[in-house]
PDB file of C-alpha atoms in Angstrom:
ATOM      1  CA  ASP H 297      76.043 -80.389 -48.902  1.00 60.00           C
ATOM      2  CA  ALA H 298      74.501 -79.592 -45.607  1.00 75.00           C
ATOM      3  CA  GLY H 299      72.616 -82.747 -45.662  1.00 81.00           C
ATOM      4  CA  VAL H 300      69.445 -81.267 -45.254  1.00 92.00           C
ATOM      5  CA  HIS H 301      67.163 -81.982 -48.194  1.00 85.00           C
ATOM      6  CA  SER H 302      65.799 -85.483 -47.483  1.00 88.00           C
ATOM      7  CA  LYS H 303      65.413 -84.814 -43.682  1.00 94.00           C
ATOM      8  CA  ALA H 304      61.848 -84.428 -41.896  1.00 95.00           C
ATOM      9  CA  TRP H 305      63.071 -81.354 -40.068  1.00 96.00           C
ATOM     10  CA  TYR H 306      64.166 -79.348 -43.161  1.00 96.00           C
ATOM     11  CA  ALA H 307      61.174 -76.951 -44.167  1.00 94.00           C
ATOM     12  CA  ALA H 308      62.405 -76.072 -47.425  1.00 85.00           C
ATOM     13  CA  THR H 309      59.826 -73.311 -48.242  1.00 85.00           C
ATOM     14  CA  CYS H 310      59.128 -71.919 -45.019  1.00 92.00           C
ATOM     15  CA  ASP H 311      59.741 -68.516 -43.955  1.00 93.00           C
ATOM     16  CA  ARG H 312      60.366 -66.928 -40.514  1.00 95.00           C
ATOM     17  CA  LYS H 313      56.546 -66.260 -39.760  1.00 96.00           C
ATOM     18  CA  MET H 314      55.677 -69.807 -40.917  1.00 96.00           C
ATOM     19  CA  ALA H 315      58.361 -71.435 -38.582  1.00 96.00           C
ATOM     20  CA  GLU H 316      57.164 -69.489 -35.896  1.00 96.00           C
ATOM     21  CA  ASP H 317      53.554 -70.158 -36.121  1.00 97.00           C
ATOM     22  CA  ALA H 318      54.004 -73.512 -36.647  1.00 97.00           C
ATOM     23  CA  LEU H 319      56.073 -73.972 -33.441  1.00 97.00           C
ATOM     24  CA  TYR H 320      53.788 -71.958 -31.561  1.00 97.00           C
ATOM     25  CA  ARG H 321      51.356 -74.509 -32.518  1.00 97.00           C
ATOM     26  CA  SER H 322      53.156 -77.143 -31.598  1.00 96.00           C
ATOM     27  CA  ASN H 323      53.531 -75.840 -27.910  1.00 97.00           C
ATOM     28  CA  LYS H 324      56.054 -78.320 -27.014  1.00 97.00           C
ATOM     29  CA  ASP H 325      59.342 -77.503 -25.209  1.00 97.00           C
ATOM     30  CA  GLY H 326      62.453 -79.011 -27.792  1.00 98.00           C
ATOM     31  CA  SER H 327      60.327 -78.687 -30.754  1.00 98.00           C
ATOM     32  CA  PHE H 328      62.327 -77.610 -33.766  1.00 98.00           C
ATOM     33  CA  LEU H 329      62.878 -77.195 -37.747  1.00 98.00           C
ATOM     34  CA  ILE H 330      65.355 -75.678 -39.935  1.00 96.00           C
ATOM     35  CA  ARG H 331      64.575 -73.318 -42.650  1.00 96.00           C
ATOM     36  CA  LYS H 332      66.625 -71.446 -45.360  1.00 93.00           C
ATOM     37  CA  SER H 333      67.758 -67.997 -43.833  1.00 91.00           C
ATOM     38  CA  SER H 334      65.946 -64.786 -44.646  1.00 84.00           C
ATOM     39  CA  GLY H 335      68.952 -63.209 -46.090  1.00 77.00           C
ATOM     40  CA  GLN H 336      70.022 -65.926 -48.207  1.00 67.00           C
ATOM     41  CA  ASP H 337      73.532 -65.496 -47.478  1.00 76.00           C
ATOM     42  CA  ALA H 338      76.297 -68.007 -48.280  1.00 83.00           C
ATOM     43  CA  GLN H 339      77.672 -67.393 -44.724  1.00 91.00           C
ATOM     44  CA  GLN H 340      74.482 -68.077 -43.103  1.00 93.00           C
ATOM     45  CA  PRO H 341      72.447 -70.389 -45.114  1.00 94.00           C
ATOM     46  CA  TYR H 342      70.331 -71.614 -42.600  1.00 95.00           C
ATOM     47  CA  THR H 343      68.239 -70.862 -39.558  1.00 96.00           C
ATOM     48  CA  LEU H 344      67.604 -73.527 -36.521  1.00 97.00           C
ATOM     49  CA  VAL H 345      64.331 -72.327 -35.272  1.00 97.00           C
ATOM     50  CA  VAL H 346      63.718 -74.041 -31.544  1.00 97.00           C
ATOM     51  CA  PHE H 347      60.418 -73.489 -29.391  1.00 97.00           C
ATOM     52  CA  TYR H 348      61.121 -73.455 -25.441  1.00 96.00           C
ATOM     53  CA  ASN H 349      59.499 -72.124 -22.700  1.00 94.00           C
ATOM     54  CA  ARG H 350      56.730 -70.211 -24.822  1.00 94.00           C
ATOM     55  CA  ARG H 351      59.462 -68.718 -26.742  1.00 94.00           C
ATOM     56  CA  VAL H 352      60.827 -68.943 -30.279  1.00 95.00           C
ATOM     57  CA  TYR H 353      64.296 -68.763 -30.889  1.00 95.00           C
ATOM     58  CA  ASN H 354      65.766 -68.044 -34.117  1.00 95.00           C
ATOM     59  CA  ILE H 355      69.344 -69.032 -34.245  1.00 95.00           C
ATOM     60  CA  PRO H 356      71.557 -68.672 -37.251  1.00 94.00           C
ATOM     61  CA  ILE H 357      73.442 -71.412 -38.757  1.00 96.00           C
ATOM     62  CA  ARG H 358      76.761 -70.297 -40.055  1.00 96.00           C
ATOM     63  CA  PHE H 359      78.718 -71.671 -43.499  1.00 95.00           C
ATOM     64  CA  ILE H 360      82.559 -71.311 -42.626  1.00 95.00           C
ATOM     65  CA  GLU H 361      84.485 -71.144 -45.838  1.00 94.00           C
ATOM     66  CA  SER H 362      87.662 -71.703 -44.479  1.00 95.00           C
ATOM     67  CA  THR H 363      87.069 -75.299 -43.140  1.00 95.00           C
ATOM     68  CA  ARG H 364      83.579 -75.955 -44.960  1.00 96.00           C
ATOM     69  CA  GLN H 365      82.091 -76.680 -41.914  1.00 96.00           C
ATOM     70  CA  TYR H 366      78.971 -75.070 -39.810  1.00 97.00           C
ATOM     71  CA  ALA H 367      78.505 -73.686 -36.643  1.00 97.00           C
ATOM     72  CA  LEU H 368      75.548 -72.452 -34.579  1.00 96.00           C
ATOM     73  CA  GLY H 369      75.056 -68.569 -33.705  1.00 92.00           C
ATOM     74  CA  ARG H 370      77.367 -65.690 -33.910  1.00 88.00           C
ATOM     75  CA  GLU H 371      81.150 -66.638 -34.111  1.00 90.00           C
ATOM     76  CA  LYS H 372      82.870 -67.149 -30.618  1.00 88.00           C
ATOM     77  CA  SER H 373      86.330 -68.719 -29.802  1.00 89.00           C
ATOM     78  CA  GLY H 374      86.193 -72.538 -28.803  1.00 89.00           C
ATOM     79  CA  GLU H 375      82.653 -72.997 -30.711  1.00 92.00           C
ATOM     80  CA  GLU H 376      81.678 -76.196 -31.971  1.00 94.00           C
ATOM     81  CA  ARG H 377      81.862 -77.177 -35.804  1.00 97.00           C
ATOM     82  CA  PHE H 378      80.140 -79.440 -37.624  1.00 97.00           C
ATOM     83  CA  ASP H 379      80.564 -81.176 -41.170  1.00 96.00           C
ATOM     84  CA  SER H 380      77.205 -80.839 -41.909  1.00 96.00           C
ATOM     85  CA  VAL H 381      73.705 -79.074 -40.770  1.00 96.00           C
ATOM     86  CA  ALA H 382      72.568 -83.009 -39.779  1.00 96.00           C
ATOM     87  CA  GLU H 383      75.108 -83.288 -37.546  1.00 97.00           C
ATOM     88  CA  ILE H 384      74.277 -80.047 -35.814  1.00 97.00           C
ATOM     89  CA  VAL H 385      70.577 -81.473 -35.432  1.00 97.00           C
ATOM     90  CA  GLU H 386      71.968 -85.169 -34.400  1.00 97.00           C
ATOM     91  CA  ASN H 387      74.528 -83.554 -31.710  1.00 97.00           C
ATOM     92  CA  HIS H 388      71.709 -81.265 -30.119  1.00 98.00           C
ATOM     93  CA  GLN H 389      69.087 -84.339 -30.004  1.00 98.00           C
ATOM     94  CA  ARG H 390      71.695 -85.858 -27.084  1.00 98.00           C
ATOM     95  CA  THR H 391      73.200 -82.583 -26.073  1.00 97.00           C
ATOM     96  CA  SER H 392      71.512 -79.231 -24.662  1.00 96.00           C
ATOM     97  CA  LEU H 393      71.576 -76.505 -26.713  1.00 96.00           C
ATOM     98  CA  VAL H 394      72.238 -73.150 -25.083  1.00 93.00           C
ATOM     99  CA  LEU H 395      69.366 -70.634 -25.698  1.00 94.00           C
ATOM    100  CA  ILE H 396      70.411 -66.658 -25.371  1.00 88.00           C
ATOM    101  CA  ASP H 397      67.472 -64.553 -25.092  1.00 84.00           C
ATOM    102  CA  SER H 398      68.978 -61.108 -26.012  1.00 80.00           C
ATOM    103  CA  GLN H 399      65.977 -59.080 -24.505  1.00 83.00           C
ATOM    104  CA  ASN H 400      66.142 -60.264 -21.192  1.00 84.00           C
ATOM    105  CA  ASN H 401      69.582 -61.279 -21.112  1.00 87.00           C
ATOM    106  CA  THR H 402      68.682 -64.651 -20.185  1.00 87.00           C
ATOM    107  CA  LYS H 403      69.899 -68.592 -20.808  1.00 92.00           C
ATOM    108  CA  ASP H 404      68.096 -71.605 -20.672  1.00 94.00           C
ATOM    109  CA  SER H 405      68.679 -74.867 -22.874  1.00 96.00           C
ATOM    110  CA  THR H 406      66.791 -77.728 -24.205  1.00 97.00           C
ATOM    111  CA  LYS H 407      67.781 -80.631 -26.697  1.00 98.00           C
ATOM    112  CA  LEU H 408      65.607 -81.012 -30.027  1.00 98.00           C
ATOM    113  CA  LYS H 409      62.902 -83.389 -28.971  1.00 98.00           C
ATOM    114  CA  HIS H 410      60.335 -82.671 -31.582  1.00 97.00           C
ATOM    115  CA  ILE H 411      60.271 -82.484 -35.169  1.00 97.00           C
ATOM    116  CA  VAL H 412      57.551 -80.137 -36.501  1.00 96.00           C
ATOM    117  CA  ARG H 413      56.443 -80.106 -39.899  1.00 91.00           C
ATOM    118  CA  VAL H 414      55.177 -77.096 -41.884  1.00 86.00           C
ATOM    119  CA  SER H 415      52.000 -77.921 -43.706  1.00 68.00           C
TER     120      SER H 415
END
């Protein structure tokens, strides 16, 4: 189990547009929530949605079958792996998360600071 279902930051019934709208309304750097991924793919069950610098980032959370762990974004060598989605959130509440803007090829970073609830 990913450890998401009882968490305040997990928006179970939320789609991408609802998540983005909620984060734009919050308008606080480091606002975040986790939603189910649009594709409902077992390899990428969730998406971490983060607001920073007036932008919303949708970061896929991958499930790695071979180790039963989770990781963020595309697979890369030396990536951080976690035993649950909750561990990813707890980790990035303490350490900054790198945000990559693929359109402008820029990098930012922020910690996960403000839980956004989707009403």
